[in-house]
């Protein structure tokens, strides 16, 4: 039996793959500017030192659940310093890994800037509550559940970037505001490229250390949570977001987990040791469990809409 590769060996072996995929990323990423996506002429001065008008619920007509999703998405983007710390500590700041870490951080920073500008100018959400939520959320920080393991972190971000892409996309749709939809579609396109980068790296890891890669995927799926999990009221917000079809268990299973697993072709990987095989069995069971949970949720949601319809 071969001994597992150390974290350092994995980083070294994957460096060339990082370099190749960073080049690919840079050739595909489109430059874009947050200010072009914000309808500045709709803006009005707020109360406070400048003596404008305080925010009121009636300032914006976007649906409540869209506000909730926008807040969750923005607070998630806001926590970037913690994510940067996590990946810079694990992947390092040198060579191709460091170049990726910094580039990724710069792109994610653009997302928070753009969404905040949009929300503030359009008065879509209460800016005081938003700022307080940002302070609370960032003060708590973020730690990755498997933050000291390279392959676990790569597996996590492969799923998480795709989940974030879907969530941004669907949030844009639910706002009913074409400007917001265009902005979030632009952000979602970035998240997709991030997902492809990480997914390609883990694909290379499957060649290099198949059993370790399989274990990483199984562990990450078992306790997967979105990075916004620490947001105040996250459980309640997630239910609202799921009920609105912005991000629910069905999408998590069918549009995030399954397509990524398919790209890695996990059920055809060869050369696994005992633990690698056990990890793969665990993944298969997890997919079955997710299927049941997603079906249960869909039933409940359908029953709820039927109940609401009779009340109208
Ligand atoms: Fe982002
Ligand atoms: Fe991203």
PDB file of C-alpha atoms and ligand atoms in Angstrom:
ATOM      1  CA  UNK A   1       0.000   0.000   0.000  1.00  0.00           C
ATOM      2  CA  UNK A   2       1.347   3.460  -0.892  1.00  0.00           C
ATOM      3  CA  UNK A   3       1.754   6.007   1.888  1.00  0.00           C
ATOM      4  CA  UNK A   4      -0.515   9.030   1.641  1.00  0.00           C
ATOM      5  CA  UNK A   5       1.001  12.184   0.145  1.00  0.00           C
ATOM      6  CA  UNK A   6       1.783  14.944   2.621  1.00  0.00           C
ATOM      7  CA  UNK A   7       0.123  18.362   2.314  1.00  0.00           C
ATOM      8  CA  UNK A   8       3.435  19.832   1.156  1.00  0.00           C
ATOM      9  CA  UNK A   9       3.918  17.138  -1.475  1.00  0.00           C
ATOM     10  CA  UNK A  10       0.383  17.698  -2.767  1.00  0.00           C
ATOM     11  CA  UNK A  11       0.959  21.459  -3.047  1.00  0.00           C
ATOM     12  CA  UNK A  12       4.233  20.918  -4.874  1.00  0.00           C
ATOM     13  CA  UNK A  13       2.836  18.335  -7.259  1.00  0.00           C
ATOM     14  CA  UNK A  14      -0.192  20.467  -8.066  1.00  0.00           C
ATOM     15  CA  UNK A  15       1.784  23.679  -8.644  1.00  0.00           C
ATOM     16  CA  UNK A  16       2.122  23.086 -12.400  1.00  0.00           C
ATOM     17  CA  UNK A  17      -1.623  22.418 -12.640  1.00  0.00           C
ATOM     18  CA  UNK A  18      -2.305  25.670 -10.795  1.00  0.00           C
ATOM     19  CA  UNK A  19      -0.090  27.530 -13.247  1.00  0.00           C
ATOM     20  CA  UNK A  20      -1.822  26.039 -16.272  1.00  0.00           C
ATOM     21  CA  UNK A  21      -5.294  26.707 -14.898  1.00  0.00           C
ATOM     22  CA  UNK A  22      -4.419  30.221 -13.783  1.00  0.00           C
ATOM     23  CA  UNK A  23      -3.364  30.957 -17.390  1.00  0.00           C
ATOM     24  CA  UNK A  24      -6.606  29.422 -18.582  1.00  0.00           C
ATOM     25  CA  UNK A  25      -8.565  31.477 -16.067  1.00  0.00           C
ATOM     26  CA  UNK A  26      -6.875  34.732 -17.075  1.00  0.00           C
ATOM     27  CA  UNK A  27      -7.540  34.057 -20.737  1.00  0.00           C
ATOM     28  CA  UNK A  28     -11.256  33.443 -20.063  1.00  0.00           C
ATOM     29  CA  UNK A  29     -12.021  35.986 -17.335  1.00  0.00           C
ATOM     30  CA  UNK A  30     -13.617  39.147 -18.686  1.00  0.00           C
ATOM     31  CA  UNK A  31     -12.685  42.472 -17.183  1.00  0.00           C
ATOM     32  CA  UNK A  32     -15.758  44.275 -15.868  1.00  0.00           C
ATOM     33  CA  UNK A  33     -16.497  47.326 -13.764  1.00  0.00           C
ATOM     34  CA  UNK A  34     -18.877  47.444 -10.812  1.00  0.00           C
ATOM     35  CA  UNK A  35     -19.834  51.081 -11.452  1.00  0.00           C
ATOM     36  CA  UNK A  36     -21.322  50.199 -14.826  1.00  0.00           C
ATOM     37  CA  UNK A  37     -23.895  47.936 -13.193  1.00  0.00           C
ATOM     38  CA  UNK A  38     -25.244  50.427 -10.664  1.00  0.00           C
ATOM     39  CA  UNK A  39     -28.108  52.835 -11.543  1.00  0.00           C
ATOM     40  CA  UNK A  40     -26.492  55.825  -9.814  1.00  0.00           C
ATOM     41  CA  UNK A  41     -29.114  58.350 -10.964  1.00  0.00           C
ATOM     42  CA  UNK A  42     -31.703  56.515  -8.823  1.00  0.00           C
ATOM     43  CA  UNK A  43     -29.721  57.326  -5.695  1.00  0.00           C
ATOM     44  CA  UNK A  44     -30.704  59.791  -2.966  1.00  0.00           C
ATOM     45  CA  UNK A  45     -28.751  61.096   0.022  1.00  0.00           C
ATOM     46  CA  UNK A  46     -29.530  59.345   3.301  1.00  0.00           C
ATOM     47  CA  UNK A  47     -30.175  60.858   6.702  1.00  0.00           C
ATOM     48  CA  UNK A  48     -27.223  61.417   9.024  1.00  0.00           C
ATOM     49  CA  UNK A  49     -24.471  64.012   8.566  1.00  0.00           C
ATOM     50  CA  UNK A  50     -25.721  64.960   5.085  1.00  0.00           C
ATOM     51  CA  UNK A  51     -29.330  65.438   6.188  1.00  0.00           C
ATOM     52  CA  UNK A  52     -31.028  63.343   3.513  1.00  0.00           C
ATOM     53  CA  UNK A  53     -33.891  60.910   3.838  1.00  0.00           C
ATOM     54  CA  UNK A  54     -33.818  57.849   6.045  1.00  0.00           C
ATOM     55  CA  UNK A  55     -34.392  54.470   4.448  1.00  0.00           C
ATOM     56  CA  UNK A  56     -37.986  53.229   4.437  1.00  0.00           C
ATOM     57  CA  UNK A  57     -39.388  49.801   3.614  1.00  0.00           C
ATOM     58  CA  UNK A  58     -41.372  51.365   0.763  1.00  0.00           C
ATOM     59  CA  UNK A  59     -38.215  52.680  -0.966  1.00  0.00           C
ATOM     60  CA  UNK A  60     -37.931  49.489  -2.966  1.00  0.00           C
ATOM     61  CA  UNK A  61     -40.442  47.132  -4.480  1.00  0.00           C
ATOM     62  CA  UNK A  62     -38.236  44.081  -4.785  1.00  0.00           C
ATOM     63  CA  UNK A  63     -39.724  41.024  -3.035  1.00  0.00           C
ATOM     64  CA  UNK A  64     -38.825  40.296   0.570  1.00  0.00           C
ATOM     65  CA  UNK A  65     -37.130  37.009  -0.219  1.00  0.00           C
ATOM     66  CA  UNK A  66     -34.954  38.720  -2.840  1.00  0.00           C
ATOM     67  CA  UNK A  67     -33.817  41.166  -0.158  1.00  0.00           C
ATOM     68  CA  UNK A  68     -33.027  38.268   2.149  1.00  0.00           C
ATOM     69  CA  UNK A  69     -31.023  36.476  -0.538  1.00  0.00           C
ATOM     70  CA  UNK A  70     -29.159  39.654  -1.523  1.00  0.00           C
ATOM     71  CA  UNK A  71     -28.197  40.255   2.098  1.00  0.00           C
ATOM     72  CA  UNK A  72     -26.984  36.657   2.547  1.00  0.00           C
ATOM     73  CA  UNK A  73     -25.034  36.814  -0.720  1.00  0.00           C
ATOM     74  CA  UNK A  74     -23.452  40.152   0.111  1.00  0.00           C
ATOM     75  CA  UNK A  75     -22.516  39.227   3.688  1.00  0.00           C
ATOM     76  CA  UNK A  76     -20.967  36.066   2.278  1.00  0.00           C
ATOM     77  CA  UNK A  77     -18.879  38.124  -0.150  1.00  0.00           C
ATOM     78  CA  UNK A  78     -18.056  40.568   2.679  1.00  0.00           C
ATOM     79  CA  UNK A  79     -16.318  37.890   4.723  1.00  0.00           C
ATOM     80  CA  UNK A  80     -13.556  37.736   2.104  1.00  0.00           C
ATOM     81  CA  UNK A  81     -10.716  38.684   4.494  1.00  0.00           C
ATOM     82  CA  UNK A  82     -11.371  35.482   6.445  1.00  0.00           C
ATOM     83  CA  UNK A  83     -11.495  33.350   3.277  1.00  0.00           C
ATOM     84  CA  UNK A  84      -8.312  34.980   2.029  1.00  0.00           C
ATOM     85  CA  UNK A  85      -6.634  34.188   5.312  1.00  0.00           C
ATOM     86  CA  UNK A  86      -7.768  30.554   5.100  1.00  0.00           C
ATOM     87  CA  UNK A  87      -6.544  29.915   1.577  1.00  0.00           C
ATOM     88  CA  UNK A  88      -3.395  32.037   1.808  1.00  0.00           C
ATOM     89  CA  UNK A  89      -2.409  30.094   4.935  1.00  0.00           C
ATOM     90  CA  UNK A  90      -3.090  26.748   3.307  1.00  0.00           C
ATOM     91  CA  UNK A  91      -2.026  27.327  -0.313  1.00  0.00           C
ATOM     92  CA  UNK A  92       0.735  29.856   0.407  1.00  0.00           C
ATOM     93  CA  UNK A  93       1.553  33.250  -1.069  1.00  0.00           C
ATOM     94  CA  UNK A  94       4.360  32.200  -3.401  1.00  0.00           C
ATOM     95  CA  UNK A  95       4.547  31.009  -6.971  1.00  0.00           C
ATOM     96  CA  UNK A  96       1.485  30.010  -8.933  1.00  0.00           C
ATOM     97  CA  UNK A  97      -0.544  29.231  -5.789  1.00  0.00           C
ATOM     98  CA  UNK A  98       0.072  32.730  -4.445  1.00  0.00           C
ATOM     99  CA  UNK A  99      -0.776  34.322  -7.780  1.00  0.00           C
ATOM    100  CA  UNK A 100      -4.082  32.475  -7.797  1.00  0.00           C
ATOM    101  CA  UNK A 101      -4.892  33.327  -4.185  1.00  0.00           C
ATOM    102  CA  UNK A 102      -4.392  37.038  -4.837  1.00  0.00           C
ATOM    103  CA  UNK A 103      -6.206  37.089  -8.149  1.00  0.00           C
ATOM    104  CA  UNK A 104      -9.160  35.184  -6.712  1.00  0.00           C
ATOM    105  CA  UNK A 105      -9.314  37.552  -3.750  1.00  0.00           C
ATOM    106  CA  UNK A 106      -9.312  40.578  -6.065  1.00  0.00           C
ATOM    107  CA  UNK A 107     -12.172  39.157  -8.128  1.00  0.00           C
ATOM    108  CA  UNK A 108     -14.244  38.275  -5.077  1.00  0.00           C
ATOM    109  CA  UNK A 109     -13.657  41.768  -3.721  1.00  0.00           C
ATOM    110  CA  UNK A 110     -15.294  43.181  -6.831  1.00  0.00           C
ATOM    111  CA  UNK A 111     -18.460  41.187  -6.077  1.00  0.00           C
ATOM    112  CA  UNK A 112     -18.955  42.721  -2.666  1.00  0.00           C
ATOM    113  CA  UNK A 113     -18.298  46.230  -3.996  1.00  0.00           C
ATOM    114  CA  UNK A 114     -20.768  45.872  -6.843  1.00  0.00           C
ATOM    115  CA  UNK A 115     -23.588  44.349  -4.810  1.00  0.00           C
ATOM    116  CA  UNK A 116     -23.244  46.855  -1.962  1.00  0.00           C
ATOM    117  CA  UNK A 117     -23.267  49.818  -4.361  1.00  0.00           C
ATOM    118  CA  UNK A 118     -26.366  48.452  -6.054  1.00  0.00           C
ATOM    119  CA  UNK A 119     -28.213  47.852  -2.768  1.00  0.00           C
ATOM    120  CA  UNK A 120     -27.322  51.261  -1.362  1.00  0.00           C
ATOM    121  CA  UNK A 121     -28.198  53.280  -4.456  1.00  0.00           C
ATOM    122  CA  UNK A 122     -31.489  51.497  -5.105  1.00  0.00           C
ATOM    123  CA  UNK A 123     -32.406  51.507  -1.390  1.00  0.00           C
ATOM    124  CA  UNK A 124     -33.240  47.832  -1.756  1.00  0.00           C
ATOM    125  CA  UNK A 125     -32.350  46.994   1.851  1.00  0.00           C
ATOM    126  CA  UNK A 126     -32.062  48.832   5.160  1.00  0.00           C
ATOM    127  CA  UNK A 127     -28.468  50.174   5.068  1.00  0.00           C
ATOM    128  CA  UNK A 128     -28.232  50.436   8.857  1.00  0.00           C
ATOM    129  CA  UNK A 129     -29.324  46.844   9.425  1.00  0.00           C
ATOM    130  CA  UNK A 130     -27.005  45.749   6.617  1.00  0.00           C
ATOM    131  CA  UNK A 131     -23.985  47.486   8.116  1.00  0.00           C
ATOM    132  CA  UNK A 132     -24.726  46.086  11.566  1.00  0.00           C
ATOM    133  CA  UNK A 133     -25.086  42.596  10.086  1.00  0.00           C
ATOM    134  CA  UNK A 134     -21.764  43.028   8.278  1.00  0.00           C
ATOM    135  CA  UNK A 135     -20.029  44.015  11.512  1.00  0.00           C
ATOM    136  CA  UNK A 136     -21.465  41.013  13.360  1.00  0.00           C
ATOM    137  CA  UNK A 137     -20.706  38.580  10.565  1.00  0.00           C
ATOM    138  CA  UNK A 138     -17.156  39.741   9.925  1.00  0.00           C
ATOM    139  CA  UNK A 139     -16.397  39.977  13.617  1.00  0.00           C
ATOM    140  CA  UNK A 140     -17.213  36.279  13.920  1.00  0.00           C
ATOM    141  CA  UNK A 141     -14.887  35.484  10.979  1.00  0.00           C
ATOM    142  CA  UNK A 142     -14.930  32.256   9.040  1.00  0.00           C
ATOM    143  CA  UNK A 143     -13.073  29.001   9.424  1.00  0.00           C
ATOM    144  CA  UNK A 144     -13.201  26.235   6.880  1.00  0.00           C
ATOM    145  CA  UNK A 145     -14.293  22.915   8.419  1.00  0.00           C
ATOM    146  CA  UNK A 146     -11.275  21.181   6.822  1.00  0.00           C
ATOM    147  CA  UNK A 147      -9.003  24.210   6.659  1.00  0.00           C
ATOM    148  CA  UNK A 148      -5.689  22.405   7.073  1.00  0.00           C
ATOM    149  CA  UNK A 149      -6.149  19.878   4.281  1.00  0.00           C
ATOM    150  CA  UNK A 150      -5.436  20.875   0.690  1.00  0.00           C
ATOM    151  CA  UNK A 151      -7.688  18.381  -1.070  1.00  0.00           C
ATOM    152  CA  UNK A 152     -10.594  18.911   1.317  1.00  0.00           C
ATOM    153  CA  UNK A 153     -10.373  22.638   0.702  1.00  0.00           C
ATOM    154  CA  UNK A 154     -10.259  22.152  -3.077  1.00  0.00           C
ATOM    155  CA  UNK A 155     -13.265  19.839  -2.923  1.00  0.00           C
ATOM    156  CA  UNK A 156     -15.183  22.298  -0.750  1.00  0.00           C
ATOM    157  CA  UNK A 157     -14.626  25.290  -3.016  1.00  0.00           C
ATOM    158  CA  UNK A 158     -15.460  23.263  -6.127  1.00  0.00           C
ATOM    159  CA  UNK A 159     -18.966  22.711  -4.741  1.00  0.00           C
ATOM    160  CA  UNK A 160     -19.257  26.057  -2.998  1.00  0.00           C
ATOM    161  CA  UNK A 161     -18.362  28.215  -6.027  1.00  0.00           C
ATOM    162  CA  UNK A 162     -20.970  26.422  -8.109  1.00  0.00           C
ATOM    163  CA  UNK A 163     -23.551  26.760  -5.321  1.00  0.00           C
ATOM    164  CA  UNK A 164     -22.777  30.472  -5.097  1.00  0.00           C
ATOM    165  CA  UNK A 165     -23.114  30.856  -8.850  1.00  0.00           C
ATOM    166  CA  UNK A 166     -26.587  29.312  -8.773  1.00  0.00           C
ATOM    167  CA  UNK A 167     -27.637  31.342  -5.779  1.00  0.00           C
ATOM    168  CA  UNK A 168     -26.545  34.665  -7.367  1.00  0.00           C
ATOM    169  CA  UNK A 169     -28.208  33.784 -10.654  1.00  0.00           C
ATOM    170  CA  UNK A 170     -31.524  32.845  -9.106  1.00  0.00           C
ATOM    171  CA  UNK A 171     -31.465  35.788  -6.721  1.00  0.00           C
ATOM    172  CA  UNK A 172     -31.175  38.103  -9.728  1.00  0.00           C
ATOM    173  CA  UNK A 173     -34.185  36.464 -11.312  1.00  0.00           C
ATOM    174  CA  UNK A 174     -36.309  36.760  -8.159  1.00  0.00           C
ATOM    175  CA  UNK A 175     -35.617  40.497  -7.745  1.00  0.00           C
ATOM    176  CA  UNK A 176     -37.578  41.182 -10.917  1.00  0.00           C
ATOM    177  CA  UNK A 177     -35.172  44.081 -11.549  1.00  0.00           C
ATOM    178  CA  UNK A 178     -33.336  43.732 -14.878  1.00  0.00           C
ATOM    179  CA  UNK A 179     -30.394  45.824 -13.599  1.00  0.00           C
ATOM    180  CA  UNK A 180     -29.909  43.572 -10.576  1.00  0.00           C
ATOM    181  CA  UNK A 181     -30.342  40.500 -12.715  1.00  0.00           C
ATOM    182  CA  UNK A 182     -27.617  41.700 -15.097  1.00  0.00           C
ATOM    183  CA  UNK A 183     -25.266  42.450 -12.201  1.00  0.00           C
ATOM    184  CA  UNK A 184     -25.785  39.082 -10.529  1.00  0.00           C
ATOM    185  CA  UNK A 185     -25.475  37.231 -13.846  1.00  0.00           C
ATOM    186  CA  UNK A 186     -22.101  38.954 -14.263  1.00  0.00           C
ATOM    187  CA  UNK A 187     -21.039  37.918 -10.758  1.00  0.00           C
ATOM    188  CA  UNK A 188     -22.315  34.374 -11.367  1.00  0.00           C
ATOM    189  CA  UNK A 189     -20.127  34.097 -14.488  1.00  0.00           C
ATOM    190  CA  UNK A 190     -17.072  34.804 -12.305  1.00  0.00           C
ATOM    191  CA  UNK A 191     -18.137  32.193  -9.760  1.00  0.00           C
ATOM    192  CA  UNK A 192     -18.411  29.664 -12.557  1.00  0.00           C
ATOM    193  CA  UNK A 193     -14.825  30.259 -13.624  1.00  0.00           C
ATOM    194  CA  UNK A 194     -13.722  29.905 -10.000  1.00  0.00           C
ATOM    195  CA  UNK A 195     -15.545  26.581  -9.796  1.00  0.00           C
ATOM    196  CA  UNK A 196     -13.861  25.342 -12.990  1.00  0.00           C
ATOM    197  CA  UNK A 197     -10.432  26.290 -11.625  1.00  0.00           C
ATOM    198  CA  UNK A 198     -10.893  24.380  -8.374  1.00  0.00           C
ATOM    199  CA  UNK A 199     -12.651  21.469 -10.024  1.00  0.00           C
ATOM    200  CA  UNK A 200      -9.754  21.055 -12.490  1.00  0.00           C
ATOM    201  CA  UNK A 201      -7.282  21.052  -9.626  1.00  0.00           C
ATOM    202  CA  UNK A 202      -9.137  18.337  -7.786  1.00  0.00           C
ATOM    203  CA  UNK A 203      -9.410  16.378 -11.048  1.00  0.00           C
ATOM    204  CA  UNK A 204      -5.608  16.425 -11.181  1.00  0.00           C
ATOM    205  CA  UNK A 205      -5.527  15.322  -7.536  1.00  0.00           C
ATOM    206  CA  UNK A 206      -7.691  12.327  -8.443  1.00  0.00           C
ATOM    207  CA  UNK A 207      -4.873  11.231 -10.781  1.00  0.00           C
ATOM    208  CA  UNK A 208      -2.171  11.950  -8.246  1.00  0.00           C
ATOM    209  CA  UNK A 209      -3.706  10.547  -5.074  1.00  0.00           C
ATOM    210  CA  UNK A 210      -7.086   8.998  -5.914  1.00  0.00           C
ATOM    211  CA  UNK A 211      -7.914   7.650  -2.472  1.00  0.00           C
ATOM    212  CA  UNK A 212      -7.047  10.899  -0.716  1.00  0.00           C
ATOM    213  CA  UNK A 213      -9.103  12.864  -3.241  1.00  0.00           C
ATOM    214  CA  UNK A 214     -12.076  10.506  -2.784  1.00  0.00           C
ATOM    215  CA  UNK A 215     -11.825  10.807   1.003  1.00  0.00           C
ATOM    216  CA  UNK A 216     -11.739  14.599   0.703  1.00  0.00           C
ATOM    217  CA  UNK A 217     -14.883  14.665  -1.436  1.00  0.00           C
ATOM    218  CA  UNK A 218     -16.766  12.269   0.865  1.00  0.00           C
ATOM    219  CA  UNK A 219     -15.852  14.237   4.010  1.00  0.00           C
ATOM    220  CA  UNK A 220     -16.700  17.593   2.467  1.00  0.00           C
ATOM    221  CA  UNK A 221     -20.085  16.447   1.179  1.00  0.00           C
ATOM    222  CA  UNK A 222     -20.958  14.934   4.562  1.00  0.00           C
ATOM    223  CA  UNK A 223     -20.792  18.260   6.384  1.00  0.00           C
ATOM    224  CA  UNK A 224     -21.208  20.744   3.523  1.00  0.00           C
ATOM    225  CA  UNK A 225     -22.487  24.130   4.568  1.00  0.00           C
ATOM    226  CA  UNK A 226     -22.561  27.393   2.681  1.00  0.00           C
ATOM    227  CA  UNK A 227     -19.939  29.926   3.815  1.00  0.00           C
ATOM    228  CA  UNK A 228     -22.702  32.225   5.077  1.00  0.00           C
ATOM    229  CA  UNK A 229     -23.692  29.739   7.777  1.00  0.00           C
ATOM    230  CA  UNK A 230     -22.521  32.104  10.524  1.00  0.00           C
ATOM    231  CA  UNK A 231     -24.850  34.927   9.407  1.00  0.00           C
ATOM    232  CA  UNK A 232     -27.399  35.942  12.043  1.00  0.00           C
ATOM    233  CA  UNK A 233     -30.644  34.044  11.383  1.00  0.00           C
ATOM    234  CA  UNK A 234     -29.028  31.962   8.648  1.00  0.00           C
ATOM    235  CA  UNK A 235     -31.286  28.912   9.199  1.00  0.00           C
ATOM    236  CA  UNK A 236     -34.460  30.974   8.844  1.00  0.00           C
ATOM    237  CA  UNK A 237     -33.076  32.846   5.843  1.00  0.00           C
ATOM    238  CA  UNK A 238     -32.010  29.602   4.153  1.00  0.00           C
ATOM    239  CA  UNK A 239     -35.528  28.199   4.461  1.00  0.00           C
ATOM    240  CA  UNK A 240     -36.980  31.319   2.809  1.00  0.00           C
ATOM    241  CA  UNK A 241     -34.338  31.102   0.079  1.00  0.00           C
ATOM    242  CA  UNK A 242     -35.117  27.407  -0.475  1.00  0.00           C
ATOM    243  CA  UNK A 243     -38.888  27.957  -0.526  1.00  0.00           C
ATOM    244  CA  UNK A 244     -38.392  30.594  -3.230  1.00  0.00           C
ATOM    245  CA  UNK A 245     -36.362  28.138  -5.317  1.00  0.00           C
ATOM    246  CA  UNK A 246     -33.238  30.301  -5.140  1.00  0.00           C
ATOM    247  CA  UNK A 247     -31.183  27.570  -3.549  1.00  0.00           C
ATOM    248  CA  UNK A 248     -32.777  24.378  -2.307  1.00  0.00           C
ATOM    249  CA  UNK A 249     -31.821  20.745  -1.737  1.00  0.00           C
ATOM    250  CA  UNK A 250     -32.907  19.682  -5.218  1.00  0.00           C
ATOM    251  CA  UNK A 251     -30.614  22.264  -6.784  1.00  0.00           C
ATOM    252  CA  UNK A 252     -27.870  21.360  -4.348  1.00  0.00           C
ATOM    253  CA  UNK A 253     -28.029  17.715  -5.329  1.00  0.00           C
ATOM    254  CA  UNK A 254     -28.863  17.875  -9.034  1.00  0.00           C
ATOM    255  CA  UNK A 255     -27.184  21.128 -10.130  1.00  0.00           C
ATOM    256  CA  UNK A 256     -24.168  21.255  -7.832  1.00  0.00           C
ATOM    257  CA  UNK A 257     -23.111  17.926  -6.329  1.00  0.00           C
ATOM    258  CA  UNK A 258     -23.993  15.564  -9.195  1.00  0.00           C
ATOM    259  CA  UNK A 259     -22.471  17.595 -12.077  1.00  0.00           C
ATOM    260  CA  UNK A 260     -19.199  18.131 -10.189  1.00  0.00           C
ATOM    261  CA  UNK A 261     -18.962  14.438  -9.253  1.00  0.00           C
ATOM    262  CA  UNK A 262     -19.655  13.572 -12.877  1.00  0.00           C
ATOM    263  CA  UNK A 263     -16.769  15.760 -14.056  1.00  0.00           C
ATOM    264  CA  UNK A 264     -14.432  13.856 -11.753  1.00  0.00           C
ATOM    265  CA  UNK A 265     -16.044  10.603 -12.883  1.00  0.00           C
ATOM    266  CA  UNK A 266     -15.851   9.421  -9.261  1.00  0.00           C
ATOM    267  CA  UNK A 267     -17.667   6.151  -9.886  1.00  0.00           C
ATOM    268  CA  UNK A 268     -15.061   5.043 -12.464  1.00  0.00           C
ATOM    269  CA  UNK A 269     -11.913   6.076 -10.591  1.00  0.00           C
ATOM    270  CA  UNK A 270      -9.474   3.174 -10.321  1.00  0.00           C
ATOM    271  CA  UNK A 271      -6.557   2.427  -8.029  1.00  0.00           C
ATOM    272  CA  UNK A 272      -8.405   3.110  -4.772  1.00  0.00           C
ATOM    273  CA  UNK A 273      -7.277   1.615  -1.493  1.00  0.00           C
ATOM    274  CA  UNK A 274      -9.677   0.418   1.220  1.00  0.00           C
ATOM    275  CA  UNK A 275     -10.393   3.882   2.531  1.00  0.00           C
ATOM    276  CA  UNK A 276     -10.827   5.263  -0.982  1.00  0.00           C
ATOM    277  CA  UNK A 277     -13.456   2.588  -1.702  1.00  0.00           C
ATOM    278  CA  UNK A 278     -15.170   3.291   1.617  1.00  0.00           C
ATOM    279  CA  UNK A 279     -15.207   7.004   0.787  1.00  0.00           C
ATOM    280  CA  UNK A 280     -16.788   6.303  -2.594  1.00  0.00           C
ATOM    281  CA  UNK A 281     -19.500   4.152  -0.957  1.00  0.00           C
ATOM    282  CA  UNK A 282     -20.120   7.003   1.452  1.00  0.00           C
ATOM    283  CA  UNK A 283     -20.568   9.405  -1.496  1.00  0.00           C
ATOM    284  CA  UNK A 284     -23.086   7.042  -3.113  1.00  0.00           C
ATOM    285  CA  UNK A 285     -25.073   6.805   0.130  1.00  0.00           C
ATOM    286  CA  UNK A 286     -24.925  10.564   0.508  1.00  0.00           C
ATOM    287  CA  UNK A 287     -26.460  11.020  -2.950  1.00  0.00           C
ATOM    288  CA  UNK A 288     -29.309   8.678  -1.971  1.00  0.00           C
ATOM    289  CA  UNK A 289     -29.885  10.549   1.278  1.00  0.00           C
ATOM    290  CA  UNK A 290     -29.872  13.868  -0.561  1.00  0.00           C
ATOM    291  CA  UNK A 291     -32.378  12.495  -3.055  1.00  0.00           C
ATOM    292  CA  UNK A 292     -34.766  11.544  -0.256  1.00  0.00           C
ATOM    293  CA  UNK A 293     -34.328  14.825   1.572  1.00  0.00           C
ATOM    294  CA  UNK A 294     -34.829  16.819  -1.645  1.00  0.00           C
ATOM    295  CA  UNK A 295     -37.998  14.889  -2.506  1.00  0.00           C
ATOM    296  CA  UNK A 296     -39.350  15.430   1.034  1.00  0.00           C
ATOM    297  CA  UNK A 297     -38.630  19.142   0.806  1.00  0.00           C
ATOM    298  CA  UNK A 298     -40.330  19.421  -2.587  1.00  0.00           C
ATOM    299  CA  UNK A 299     -43.427  17.688  -1.228  1.00  0.00           C
ATOM    300  CA  UNK A 300     -43.584  20.005   1.753  1.00  0.00           C
ATOM    301  CA  UNK A 301     -43.100  23.060  -0.438  1.00  0.00           C
ATOM    302  CA  UNK A 302     -45.863  21.936  -2.811  1.00  0.00           C
ATOM    303  CA  UNK A 303     -48.230  21.311   0.130  1.00  0.00           C
ATOM    304  CA  UNK A 304     -47.392  24.738   1.507  1.00  0.00           C
ATOM    305  CA  UNK A 305     -48.134  26.515  -1.798  1.00  0.00           C
ATOM    306  CA  UNK A 306     -51.416  24.603  -2.092  1.00  0.00           C
ATOM    307  CA  UNK A 307     -52.330  25.706   1.443  1.00  0.00           C
ATOM    308  CA  UNK A 308     -51.412  29.307   0.686  1.00  0.00           C
ATOM    309  CA  UNK A 309     -53.435  29.197  -2.539  1.00  0.00           C
ATOM    310  CA  UNK A 310     -56.612  28.215  -0.657  1.00  0.00           C
ATOM    311  CA  UNK A 311     -56.109  31.162   1.699  1.00  0.00           C
ATOM    312  CA  UNK A 312     -56.101  33.648  -1.161  1.00  0.00           C
TER     313      UNK A 312
HETATM  314 FE1  LIG B   1     -18.086  36.032  -5.207  1.00  0.00          FE
HETATM  315 FE1  LIG B   2     -16.092  32.853  -6.368  1.00  0.00          FE
END
